[in-house]
Amino acid sequence: MAGQVLDEDAAVKEVTTAPLPRSTEEAVPPPSRRDRGIRFWALVGRHRPFAAVLALGAVLRIIAVLGYRPAMWFNDSFDYLHAAMYPYPHPLRPDGYSFFLLILKPFHSFALIVSLQHLMGVAMGLMIYALLRKRFGLPGWAATLATVPVLLDAYEIQLEHLILSDLLFTFLIISAITLLLWHPRPSWKVGACVGLILGMAALTRSVGLPVLVAFVLFMLVRRVRWRVIAATVALCGLPMAAYSGWFYSWYGKVGMTQSSGLFLYARASAFADCNKIPNLPVEDIPFCKNEPLRYSQSVLWDQESPLHRVWGPRFGPDQDRRAGDYATRAIMAQPGDYLKTVGIDFLRSFQWNRTVFPDRATFELYNFGTKEKPLPNWNMGRGATASQEAVRYEQGSARTKIVEPFGAIMRTYQKYMFLRGSLLGVILLIGLGGMVPLWRRFGGAALLPWMTSVGLLLAPAATAEFDYRYVLPTVPLACLTAALAFTPELRDRYTRVTSRKIVPGRRESSQVSN
């Protein structure tokens, strides 16, 4: 009996200590480095055309980083840098890009900043390709073709290498569009994320606020649920409201800038004739020009600008209000001249050649240059010049140094490899043509990038003046719109329309032969 009990205990012990059988739910060991390599190259093999374009774009950006160190500069760069060194709400433009510089300030590296901007440029190409392939089912060649102007355009790469807000703004807009179009029936959480991204874009460039209008119109047309729209608007307004409160604490005025009237005055100065403006108040007479200036923006920066005759601090709230009032009166009195001026500037975006505009000095700032120039010694306030603040941020020399042969490679590449304005116009027309078969749905998904791209081209022409840097953010949007004209749905529609025209002809020929 005792032996039987011992045998049973041993059996129980053997069962309890035996290894458990492997189950299907057991954690799978992480893949080895070899497995990850195999998966990576398999992924590249499935997307070979895009992988080649992406690799070439990455190589070109590396050459730009090596050839122009640590970064390239534009006139506005130093205003953004000044607001990052001594945070305050800038009166001319919102501080979103300055916040970006402030976050990266502990690294003391302009090379890091432009490297991150180059990564954003590559990421835009990835987002466009993934959206077209995974969401809309385009073939690989079509999706790849849509990314070529984004990844390989020389002026796009040069814009990424500038200390400027335009690249960050474009990246945020593409991110918002990708997120919204990726979800055919977006939830309120998606809408909230889209709104937050748009809010950050509006703080980066003030033209981001009209972009919100385009998003809301698109959601209304697509009959998105009101909760999603409300979440988008609310989350977009959150960062703008916080910034407006900060702006009010400095200037006693609710807003994000106090320059909209001044820039509109610059636009109106191209055509305004005080003899044609009825009932012009006496206080607005100093805004009248004795002689026309060559460019609209000259009235803001030129030493002979009429603004020097206007009482009050430069770019102050009173000057902005009075300049805006004068511009509005000029536009109302000369609507035809205003539309003509806007139309001329809008059409500049579609020129085949990049002509010198607005002047040679500004035009050259958009090129990979041949000469190393010292940073300006403009007085930025607080006892520091522009060059001193750049050196203080970098904790070293911030002057652009050209390193050969990398600089020569980028200069040669820029002479030939860029999207001409006329081709941009063709791309926009292709996108518009793709929306026509979907007119009952107001163009479908392509409506959003098309509206946004055209709006971003039109806004500077209507409120300030044309500039080449304002054209580049529209390129990825236009390419996305054109690619959406080749979705499987539209190709099926084209096939049905074509078959309706061909099949009757075949029947008639067969009857004749009989």
Short mmCIF file of C-alpha atoms in Angstrom, two decimals:
data_model
loop_
_atom_site.label_atom_id
_atom_site.label_comp_id
_atom_site.label_asym_id
_atom_site.label_seq_id
_atom_site.Cartn_x
_atom_site.Cartn_y
_atom_site.Cartn_z
CA MET A 1 0.00 0.00 0.00
CA ALA A 2 2.80 2.32 0.95
CA GLY A 3 4.62 1.44 -2.27
CA GLN A 4 1.50 2.25 -4.28
CA VAL A 5 1.24 5.69 -2.64
CA LEU A 6 4.92 6.35 -3.37
CA ASP A 7 4.40 5.39 -6.99
CA GLU A 8 1.40 7.75 -7.31
CA ASP A 9 3.35 10.64 -5.71
CA ALA A 10 6.25 10.06 -8.09
CA ALA A 11 3.87 10.04 -11.03
CA VAL A 12 2.28 13.33 -9.91
CA LYS A 13 5.74 14.86 -9.40
CA GLU A 14 6.81 13.70 -12.85
CA VAL A 15 3.70 15.23 -14.45
CA THR A 16 4.05 18.55 -12.65
CA THR A 17 7.75 18.89 -13.40
CA ALA A 18 7.57 17.80 -17.03
CA PRO A 19 8.11 20.62 -19.58
CA LEU A 20 4.91 22.07 -20.95
CA PRO A 21 4.22 21.56 -24.64
CA ARG A 22 4.96 24.56 -26.92
CA SER A 23 1.76 26.45 -27.70
CA THR A 24 0.93 28.61 -30.67
CA GLU A 25 0.58 31.62 -28.37
CA GLU A 26 4.14 31.33 -27.03
CA ALA A 27 6.22 34.47 -27.67
CA VAL A 28 8.14 34.27 -30.92
CA PRO A 29 11.84 35.09 -30.53
CA PRO A 30 12.88 38.38 -32.12
CA PRO A 31 14.17 38.07 -35.67
CA SER A 32 17.90 37.90 -36.11
CA ARG A 33 19.91 40.51 -37.95
CA ARG A 34 20.01 38.21 -40.96
CA ASP A 35 16.21 37.85 -40.94
CA ARG A 36 15.75 41.60 -40.72
CA GLY A 37 18.13 42.06 -43.63
CA ILE A 38 16.21 39.55 -45.72
CA ARG A 39 12.91 41.30 -44.96
CA PHE A 40 14.37 44.72 -45.77
CA TRP A 41 15.71 43.67 -49.16
CA ALA A 42 12.45 41.86 -49.91
CA LEU A 43 10.63 45.16 -49.21
CA VAL A 44 13.03 47.03 -51.47
CA GLY A 45 12.50 44.44 -54.18
CA ARG A 46 8.74 45.00 -54.09
CA HIS A 47 9.22 48.76 -54.55
CA ARG A 48 12.33 48.97 -56.73
CA PRO A 49 11.49 52.13 -58.75
CA PHE A 50 10.61 54.11 -55.63
CA ALA A 51 13.58 52.73 -53.72
CA ALA A 52 15.89 53.96 -56.49
CA VAL A 53 14.36 57.45 -56.47
CA LEU A 54 14.43 57.55 -52.68
CA ALA A 55 18.09 56.49 -52.56
CA LEU A 56 19.07 59.10 -55.14
CA GLY A 57 17.19 61.79 -53.20
CA ALA A 58 18.98 60.78 -50.00
CA VAL A 59 22.39 60.89 -51.71
CA LEU A 60 21.71 64.37 -53.11
CA ARG A 61 20.77 65.63 -49.66
CA ILE A 62 23.93 64.18 -48.16
CA ILE A 63 25.97 65.97 -50.84
CA ALA A 64 24.18 69.24 -50.03
CA VAL A 65 24.98 68.82 -46.31
CA LEU A 66 28.62 68.12 -47.12
CA GLY A 67 28.91 70.94 -49.66
CA TYR A 68 27.30 73.83 -47.79
CA ARG A 69 28.15 73.79 -44.09
CA PRO A 70 26.55 74.24 -41.66
CA ALA A 71 23.48 75.71 -43.43
CA MET A 72 22.35 78.36 -45.92
CA TRP A 73 20.76 81.67 -45.01
CA PHE A 74 17.94 83.92 -46.18
CA ASN A 75 17.09 87.44 -45.02
CA ASP A 76 14.18 86.19 -42.88
CA SER A 77 16.38 83.56 -41.23
CA PHE A 78 17.73 86.04 -38.72
CA ASP A 79 14.28 87.15 -37.56
CA TYR A 80 13.39 83.54 -36.81
CA LEU A 81 16.71 83.09 -35.03
CA HIS A 82 16.28 86.26 -32.98
CA ALA A 83 12.87 85.09 -31.72
CA ALA A 84 14.48 81.78 -30.76
CA MET A 85 17.34 83.46 -28.88
CA TYR A 86 15.02 85.83 -27.01
CA PRO A 87 11.51 84.34 -27.23
CA TYR A 88 8.85 86.94 -27.95
CA PRO A 89 5.93 87.10 -30.42
CA HIS A 90 7.36 88.56 -33.60
CA PRO A 91 5.16 91.35 -35.00
CA LEU A 92 5.59 90.33 -38.67
CA ARG A 93 5.24 86.55 -38.61
CA PRO A 94 4.21 83.87 -36.07
CA ASP A 95 6.93 82.10 -34.12
CA GLY A 96 6.27 78.45 -34.98
CA TYR A 97 9.60 78.00 -36.73
CA SER A 98 11.36 79.92 -33.96
CA PHE A 99 9.97 77.37 -31.49
CA PHE A 100 11.52 74.65 -33.67
CA LEU A 101 14.89 76.43 -33.46
CA LEU A 102 14.44 76.93 -29.72
CA ILE A 103 13.81 73.22 -29.12
CA LEU A 104 17.01 72.34 -30.97
CA LYS A 105 19.06 75.13 -29.39
CA PRO A 106 20.77 72.86 -26.80
CA PHE A 107 22.49 71.00 -29.65
CA HIS A 108 24.07 74.21 -31.01
CA SER A 109 24.06 72.89 -34.55
CA PHE A 110 22.57 74.44 -37.68
CA ALA A 111 23.78 71.33 -39.50
CA LEU A 112 21.42 69.28 -37.33
CA ILE A 113 18.53 71.62 -38.18
CA VAL A 114 18.97 71.36 -41.95
CA SER A 115 19.58 67.60 -41.66
CA LEU A 116 16.21 67.24 -39.93
CA GLN A 117 14.65 69.36 -42.65
CA HIS A 118 16.17 67.10 -45.29
CA LEU A 119 14.66 64.13 -43.46
CA MET A 120 11.29 65.91 -43.58
CA GLY A 121 11.69 66.26 -47.34
CA VAL A 122 12.36 62.53 -47.66
CA ALA A 123 9.43 61.79 -45.33
CA MET A 124 7.09 63.79 -47.58
CA GLY A 125 8.04 61.55 -50.49
CA LEU A 126 7.42 58.47 -48.35
CA MET A 127 4.00 59.72 -47.23
CA ILE A 128 2.89 60.49 -50.78
CA TYR A 129 4.06 57.11 -52.07
CA ALA A 130 2.48 55.16 -49.20
CA LEU A 131 -0.81 57.05 -49.55
CA LEU A 132 -1.04 56.44 -53.27
CA ARG A 133 -0.04 52.78 -53.08
CA LYS A 134 -1.78 51.55 -49.94
CA ARG A 135 -4.82 53.78 -49.73
CA PHE A 136 -5.65 54.43 -53.39
CA GLY A 137 -4.11 51.36 -55.06
CA LEU A 138 -1.98 53.10 -57.69
CA PRO A 139 0.62 51.07 -59.56
CA GLY A 140 4.18 51.49 -58.41
CA TRP A 141 5.31 53.51 -61.43
CA ALA A 142 2.56 56.10 -61.00
CA ALA A 143 3.12 56.50 -57.27
CA THR A 144 6.88 56.79 -57.82
CA LEU A 145 6.45 59.38 -60.56
CA ALA A 146 4.44 61.55 -58.15
CA THR A 147 7.37 61.64 -55.72
CA VAL A 148 10.08 62.60 -58.22
CA PRO A 149 9.57 66.41 -57.99
CA VAL A 150 9.52 66.16 -54.20
CA LEU A 151 12.60 63.98 -53.81
CA LEU A 152 14.76 65.11 -56.73
CA ASP A 153 13.96 68.76 -57.42
CA ALA A 154 17.13 70.81 -56.80
CA TYR A 155 15.27 73.87 -55.50
CA GLU A 156 13.32 71.69 -53.09
CA ILE A 157 16.61 70.37 -51.72
CA GLN A 158 18.00 73.91 -51.50
CA LEU A 159 14.88 75.09 -49.61
CA GLU A 160 15.42 72.26 -47.13
CA HIS A 161 18.95 73.56 -46.61
CA LEU A 162 17.82 77.08 -45.70
CA ILE A 163 17.05 78.27 -42.17
CA LEU A 164 13.46 79.07 -43.13
CA SER A 165 9.96 78.08 -42.10
CA ASP A 166 8.70 76.94 -45.51
CA LEU A 167 9.91 73.35 -45.34
CA LEU A 168 8.48 72.75 -41.86
CA PHE A 169 5.18 74.28 -42.98
CA THR A 170 5.02 72.05 -46.06
CA PHE A 171 5.83 68.96 -44.01
CA LEU A 172 2.99 69.71 -41.58
CA ILE A 173 0.47 70.25 -44.40
CA ILE A 174 1.45 67.02 -46.16
CA SER A 175 1.22 65.17 -42.84
CA ALA A 176 -2.30 66.51 -42.21
CA ILE A 177 -3.50 65.62 -45.71
CA THR A 178 -1.99 62.14 -45.52
CA LEU A 179 -3.62 61.48 -42.16
CA LEU A 180 -7.05 62.66 -43.30
CA LEU A 181 -7.06 60.91 -46.69
CA TRP A 182 -5.73 57.68 -45.20
CA HIS A 183 -9.02 57.24 -43.31
CA PRO A 184 -12.09 57.17 -45.59
CA ARG A 185 -14.32 57.55 -42.50
CA PRO A 186 -12.15 59.45 -40.01
CA SER A 187 -12.92 59.29 -36.31
CA TRP A 188 -12.96 62.32 -34.05
CA LYS A 189 -9.50 61.31 -32.85
CA VAL A 190 -8.16 61.51 -36.40
CA GLY A 191 -9.88 64.88 -36.80
CA ALA A 192 -8.29 66.10 -33.56
CA CYS A 193 -4.82 65.06 -34.75
CA VAL A 194 -5.38 66.75 -38.11
CA GLY A 195 -6.54 69.92 -36.37
CA LEU A 196 -3.53 69.98 -34.06
CA ILE A 197 -1.16 69.61 -37.02
CA LEU A 198 -2.95 72.42 -38.86
CA GLY A 199 -2.71 74.59 -35.76
CA MET A 200 1.05 74.08 -35.68
CA ALA A 201 1.19 74.87 -39.41
CA ALA A 202 -0.70 78.14 -38.82
CA LEU A 203 1.89 79.09 -36.20
CA THR A 204 4.66 78.31 -38.68
CA ARG A 205 3.24 80.42 -41.51
CA SER A 206 0.17 82.62 -41.25
CA VAL A 207 -1.15 81.26 -44.55
CA GLY A 208 -1.87 78.06 -42.61
CA LEU A 209 -5.14 79.55 -41.35
CA PRO A 210 -6.77 79.63 -44.83
CA VAL A 211 -5.61 76.01 -45.23
CA LEU A 212 -7.91 75.12 -42.32
CA VAL A 213 -10.81 76.57 -44.35
CA ALA A 214 -9.92 74.24 -47.23
CA PHE A 215 -9.91 71.24 -44.87
CA VAL A 216 -13.29 72.16 -43.38
CA LEU A 217 -14.84 72.67 -46.82
CA PHE A 218 -13.50 69.29 -47.92
CA MET A 219 -14.97 67.58 -44.85
CA LEU A 220 -18.34 69.21 -45.45
CA VAL A 221 -18.36 68.11 -49.09
CA ARG A 222 -17.39 64.58 -48.08
CA ARG A 223 -20.14 64.59 -45.42
CA VAL A 224 -17.77 63.87 -42.58
CA ARG A 225 -19.50 63.67 -39.21
CA TRP A 226 -19.88 66.97 -37.42
CA ARG A 227 -18.02 65.67 -34.37
CA VAL A 228 -14.94 65.09 -36.51
CA ILE A 229 -15.17 68.59 -37.98
CA ALA A 230 -15.67 70.10 -34.54
CA ALA A 231 -12.64 68.22 -33.18
CA THR A 232 -10.52 69.44 -36.11
CA VAL A 233 -11.49 73.09 -35.63
CA ALA A 234 -11.18 72.95 -31.84
CA LEU A 235 -7.73 71.36 -31.80
CA CYS A 236 -6.53 73.69 -34.54
CA GLY A 237 -7.71 76.67 -32.52
CA LEU A 238 -6.04 75.49 -29.31
CA PRO A 239 -2.40 76.39 -30.17
CA MET A 240 -3.53 79.51 -32.00
CA ALA A 241 -5.55 80.68 -28.98
CA ALA A 242 -2.59 80.09 -26.66
CA TYR A 243 -0.30 82.02 -28.99
CA SER A 244 -2.84 84.84 -29.35
CA GLY A 245 -2.95 85.16 -25.57
CA TRP A 246 0.82 85.44 -25.48
CA PHE A 247 0.70 87.99 -28.31
CA TYR A 248 -1.89 90.02 -26.38
CA SER A 249 0.32 90.09 -23.31
CA TRP A 250 3.01 91.83 -25.37
CA TYR A 251 1.06 94.12 -27.67
CA GLY A 252 -2.36 94.51 -26.08
CA LYS A 253 -3.96 93.15 -29.25
CA VAL A 254 -5.54 89.77 -29.93
CA GLY A 255 -3.95 88.11 -32.93
CA MET A 256 -0.81 86.36 -34.13
CA THR A 257 0.79 89.21 -36.10
CA GLN A 258 0.34 92.91 -36.67
CA SER A 259 1.55 92.97 -40.24
CA SER A 260 -1.41 91.86 -42.39
CA GLY A 261 -2.30 95.48 -43.17
CA LEU A 262 1.29 96.33 -44.08
CA PHE A 263 1.66 93.38 -46.45
CA LEU A 264 -1.68 94.22 -48.08
CA TYR A 265 -0.42 97.77 -48.49
CA ALA A 266 2.64 96.37 -50.22
CA ARG A 267 0.34 94.50 -52.58
CA ALA A 268 -1.82 97.56 -53.26
CA SER A 269 1.20 99.80 -53.83
CA ALA A 270 1.76 98.08 -57.18
CA PHE A 271 -1.34 99.76 -58.64
CA ALA A 272 -2.78 102.26 -56.14
CA ASP A 273 -3.39 105.75 -57.50
CA CYS A 274 -4.48 108.28 -54.89
CA ASN A 275 -6.23 110.32 -57.58
CA LYS A 276 -8.62 107.40 -58.10
CA ILE A 277 -9.42 106.79 -54.42
CA PRO A 278 -12.51 108.78 -53.41
CA ASN A 279 -12.80 110.40 -49.98
CA LEU A 280 -9.26 109.51 -48.98
CA PRO A 281 -8.73 110.58 -45.35
CA VAL A 282 -6.01 113.13 -44.71
CA GLU A 283 -4.17 110.72 -42.43
CA ASP A 284 -3.81 108.25 -45.32
CA ILE A 285 -2.26 110.73 -47.76
CA PRO A 286 1.33 109.94 -46.60
CA PHE A 287 0.85 106.42 -47.97
CA CYS A 288 0.62 107.79 -51.51
CA LYS A 289 3.76 107.21 -53.57
CA ASN A 290 5.54 110.08 -55.26
CA GLU A 291 7.22 107.66 -57.66
CA PRO A 292 6.42 104.00 -58.23
CA LEU A 293 8.83 101.57 -56.59
CA ARG A 294 10.08 98.66 -58.64
CA TYR A 295 8.66 95.86 -56.47
CA SER A 296 5.71 95.68 -54.10
CA GLN A 297 7.82 94.54 -51.15
CA SER A 298 10.04 97.60 -51.58
CA VAL A 299 7.50 99.71 -49.70
CA LEU A 300 8.26 97.63 -46.60
CA TRP A 301 12.05 97.63 -46.73
CA ASP A 302 13.23 100.38 -49.08
CA GLN A 303 14.68 103.56 -47.60
CA GLU A 304 12.43 105.60 -49.91
CA SER A 305 9.27 103.86 -48.75
CA PRO A 306 6.27 106.07 -47.93
CA LEU A 307 6.10 104.26 -44.58
CA HIS A 308 8.93 106.48 -43.39
CA ARG A 309 6.53 109.42 -43.69
CA VAL A 310 3.89 107.77 -41.51
CA TRP A 311 3.98 108.65 -37.84
CA GLY A 312 4.41 105.85 -35.33
CA PRO A 313 6.81 103.00 -34.62
CA ARG A 314 7.89 100.90 -37.61
CA PHE A 315 5.60 97.87 -37.99
CA GLY A 316 3.57 99.05 -35.02
CA PRO A 317 -0.18 98.42 -34.58
CA ASP A 318 -1.21 101.93 -35.64
CA GLN A 319 0.89 101.81 -38.78
CA ASP A 320 -0.49 98.37 -39.63
CA ARG A 321 -4.08 99.53 -39.16
CA ARG A 322 -3.67 102.66 -41.27
CA ALA A 323 -1.78 100.82 -44.02
CA GLY A 324 -4.51 98.18 -44.17
CA ASP A 325 -7.19 100.87 -44.36
CA TYR A 326 -5.41 102.59 -47.25
CA ALA A 327 -4.91 99.27 -49.09
CA THR A 328 -8.57 98.32 -48.69
CA ARG A 329 -9.68 101.70 -50.08
CA ALA A 330 -7.32 101.30 -53.04
CA ILE A 331 -8.61 97.81 -53.83
CA MET A 332 -12.24 98.91 -53.61
CA ALA A 333 -11.56 101.92 -55.85
CA GLN A 334 -9.49 99.97 -58.40
CA PRO A 335 -10.76 96.38 -58.39
CA GLY A 336 -9.75 95.78 -62.00
CA ASP A 337 -6.17 96.91 -61.36
CA TYR A 338 -6.03 94.73 -58.25
CA LEU A 339 -7.23 91.61 -60.10
CA LYS A 340 -4.79 92.30 -62.92
CA THR A 341 -1.89 92.58 -60.46
CA VAL A 342 -2.91 89.39 -58.68
CA GLY A 343 -3.32 87.56 -61.98
CA ILE A 344 0.13 88.57 -63.22
CA ASP A 345 1.78 87.38 -60.03
CA PHE A 346 -0.25 84.15 -60.01
CA LEU A 347 0.83 83.35 -63.58
CA ARG A 348 4.49 83.91 -62.67
CA SER A 349 4.32 80.52 -60.97
CA PHE A 350 3.89 78.85 -64.37
CA GLN A 351 6.74 80.41 -66.33
CA TRP A 352 9.05 78.01 -68.12
CA ASN A 353 12.22 79.85 -67.06
CA ARG A 354 13.04 81.14 -63.59
CA THR A 355 13.50 84.83 -64.32
CA VAL A 356 15.16 87.17 -61.84
CA PHE A 357 12.52 88.30 -59.34
CA PRO A 358 12.05 90.36 -57.25
CA ASP A 359 15.73 91.39 -57.53
CA ARG A 360 19.08 89.78 -58.22
CA ALA A 361 20.13 89.61 -54.56
CA THR A 362 16.96 87.78 -53.47
CA PHE A 363 16.99 85.54 -56.53
CA GLU A 364 20.53 84.34 -55.78
CA LEU A 365 19.56 83.34 -52.24
CA TYR A 366 17.57 80.45 -53.76
CA ASN A 367 20.63 79.04 -55.55
CA PHE A 368 23.55 76.96 -54.38
CA GLY A 369 26.07 79.78 -54.57
CA THR A 370 29.71 79.96 -55.59
CA LYS A 371 30.94 82.56 -53.08
CA GLU A 372 31.14 82.44 -49.32
CA LYS A 373 29.52 85.56 -47.93
CA PRO A 374 29.79 86.95 -44.40
CA LEU A 375 26.66 86.99 -42.28
CA PRO A 376 24.98 90.41 -42.05
CA ASN A 377 25.65 92.80 -39.21
CA TRP A 378 22.08 94.05 -38.91
CA ASN A 379 21.12 95.28 -35.48
CA MET A 380 18.62 92.76 -34.16
CA GLY A 381 18.06 94.42 -30.78
CA ARG A 382 19.27 93.60 -27.29
CA GLY A 383 22.71 94.79 -28.30
CA ALA A 384 23.37 91.96 -30.76
CA THR A 385 23.78 91.77 -34.52
CA ALA A 386 22.48 89.03 -36.79
CA SER A 387 25.92 87.45 -37.18
CA GLN A 388 26.57 87.55 -33.43
CA GLU A 389 23.33 85.74 -32.65
CA ALA A 390 24.08 83.07 -35.26
CA VAL A 391 27.53 82.52 -33.74
CA ARG A 392 26.03 82.42 -30.25
CA TYR A 393 23.45 79.81 -31.29
CA GLU A 394 26.04 77.66 -33.08
CA GLN A 395 28.74 78.32 -30.48
CA GLY A 396 31.07 78.58 -33.41
CA SER A 397 31.23 79.90 -36.94
CA ALA A 398 27.80 79.93 -38.63
CA ARG A 399 28.96 81.39 -41.92
CA THR A 400 28.19 79.14 -44.87
CA LYS A 401 31.33 77.34 -45.98
CA ILE A 402 31.38 75.85 -49.49
CA VAL A 403 33.23 72.55 -49.70
CA GLU A 404 34.25 71.21 -53.08
CA PRO A 405 33.59 69.05 -55.03
CA PHE A 406 30.25 68.63 -53.24
CA GLY A 407 29.25 72.25 -53.83
CA ALA A 408 30.02 71.99 -57.54
CA ILE A 409 27.93 68.83 -57.82
CA MET A 410 24.88 70.59 -56.37
CA ARG A 411 25.39 73.71 -58.50
CA THR A 412 25.58 71.65 -61.67
CA TYR A 413 22.60 69.56 -60.65
CA GLN A 414 20.53 72.67 -59.92
CA LYS A 415 21.09 74.03 -63.44
CA TYR A 416 19.12 71.20 -65.02
CA MET A 417 17.15 69.17 -62.49
CA PHE A 418 14.16 71.16 -61.31
CA LEU A 419 10.45 71.33 -62.00
CA ARG A 420 9.70 74.15 -64.40
CA GLY A 421 6.70 76.34 -63.72
CA SER A 422 4.96 75.36 -66.95
CA LEU A 423 5.15 71.69 -65.94
CA LEU A 424 3.64 72.59 -62.57
CA GLY A 425 0.71 74.10 -64.45
CA VAL A 426 0.33 70.91 -66.50
CA ILE A 427 0.38 68.83 -63.30
CA LEU A 428 -2.39 70.96 -61.80
CA LEU A 429 -4.45 70.62 -64.98
CA ILE A 430 -4.03 66.83 -64.92
CA GLY A 431 -5.30 66.82 -61.35
CA LEU A 432 -8.25 69.00 -62.30
CA GLY A 433 -9.03 66.72 -65.25
CA GLY A 434 -9.00 63.72 -62.93
CA MET A 435 -11.64 65.34 -60.76
CA VAL A 436 -14.07 65.96 -63.62
CA PRO A 437 -15.41 62.35 -63.84
CA LEU A 438 -16.12 62.56 -60.09
CA TRP A 439 -17.99 65.85 -60.31
CA ARG A 440 -20.96 64.44 -58.41
CA ARG A 441 -18.56 63.97 -55.47
CA PHE A 442 -16.86 67.33 -56.09
CA GLY A 443 -13.73 65.64 -57.38
CA GLY A 444 -13.36 63.01 -54.67
CA ALA A 445 -10.25 62.82 -52.52
CA ALA A 446 -8.22 64.94 -54.97
CA LEU A 447 -10.26 68.01 -54.08
CA LEU A 448 -8.36 68.63 -50.84
CA PRO A 449 -4.77 68.72 -52.19
CA TRP A 450 -5.91 70.57 -55.32
CA MET A 451 -7.70 73.31 -53.37
CA THR A 452 -4.76 73.62 -51.00
CA SER A 453 -2.13 73.86 -53.73
CA VAL A 454 -4.02 76.46 -55.76
CA GLY A 455 -4.82 78.41 -52.60
CA LEU A 456 -1.17 78.47 -51.56
CA LEU A 457 -0.25 79.84 -54.99
CA LEU A 458 -2.99 82.45 -54.95
CA ALA A 459 -2.63 83.71 -51.36
CA PRO A 460 0.79 85.43 -51.73
CA ALA A 461 -0.25 87.00 -55.03
CA ALA A 462 -3.42 88.38 -53.42
CA THR A 463 -2.01 89.57 -50.11
CA ALA A 464 1.71 90.29 -50.59
CA GLU A 465 3.76 89.46 -53.68
CA PHE A 466 4.98 86.49 -55.68
CA ASP A 467 8.11 84.72 -54.45
CA TYR A 468 9.71 81.50 -55.69
CA ARG A 469 9.85 80.06 -52.20
CA TYR A 470 6.04 80.23 -52.02
CA VAL A 471 5.71 78.00 -55.09
CA LEU A 472 7.66 75.03 -53.75
CA PRO A 473 5.18 74.03 -50.98
CA THR A 474 2.52 73.53 -53.65
CA VAL A 475 4.58 71.02 -55.65
CA PRO A 476 3.97 67.89 -53.51
CA LEU A 477 0.27 68.78 -53.28
CA ALA A 478 -0.04 69.21 -57.03
CA CYS A 479 1.79 65.92 -57.68
CA LEU A 480 -0.51 64.11 -55.27
CA THR A 481 -3.56 65.55 -57.02
CA ALA A 482 -2.33 64.53 -60.47
CA ALA A 483 -1.54 61.01 -59.30
CA LEU A 484 -5.07 60.61 -57.96
CA ALA A 485 -6.28 60.97 -61.56
CA PHE A 486 -4.96 57.43 -62.15
CA THR A 487 -6.65 55.53 -59.34
CA PRO A 488 -8.26 52.17 -60.25
CA GLU A 489 -11.70 53.75 -59.88
CA LEU A 490 -10.97 56.43 -62.46
CA ARG A 491 -9.22 53.99 -64.78
CA ASP A 492 -12.34 51.82 -64.73
CA ARG A 493 -14.46 54.85 -65.58
CA TYR A 494 -12.19 55.73 -68.50
CA THR A 495 -12.37 52.13 -69.72
CA ARG A 496 -16.18 52.08 -69.62
CA VAL A 497 -16.41 55.39 -71.46
CA THR A 498 -13.96 54.22 -74.11
CA SER A 499 -15.74 50.89 -74.55
CA ARG A 500 -19.06 52.67 -75.12
CA LYS A 501 -17.50 54.62 -77.98
CA ILE A 502 -15.69 51.66 -79.56
CA VAL A 503 -18.24 48.84 -79.28
CA PRO A 504 -20.99 50.44 -81.48
CA GLY A 505 -18.39 51.06 -84.19
CA ARG A 506 -17.43 47.41 -84.13
CA ARG A 507 -21.07 46.38 -84.54
CA GLU A 508 -21.53 48.69 -87.51
CA SER A 509 -18.44 47.35 -89.24
CA SER A 510 -19.59 43.79 -88.70
CA GLN A 511 -23.00 44.57 -90.20
CA VAL A 512 -21.38 46.10 -93.28
CA SER A 513 -19.18 43.08 -93.78
CA ASN A 514 -22.19 40.79 -93.55
#
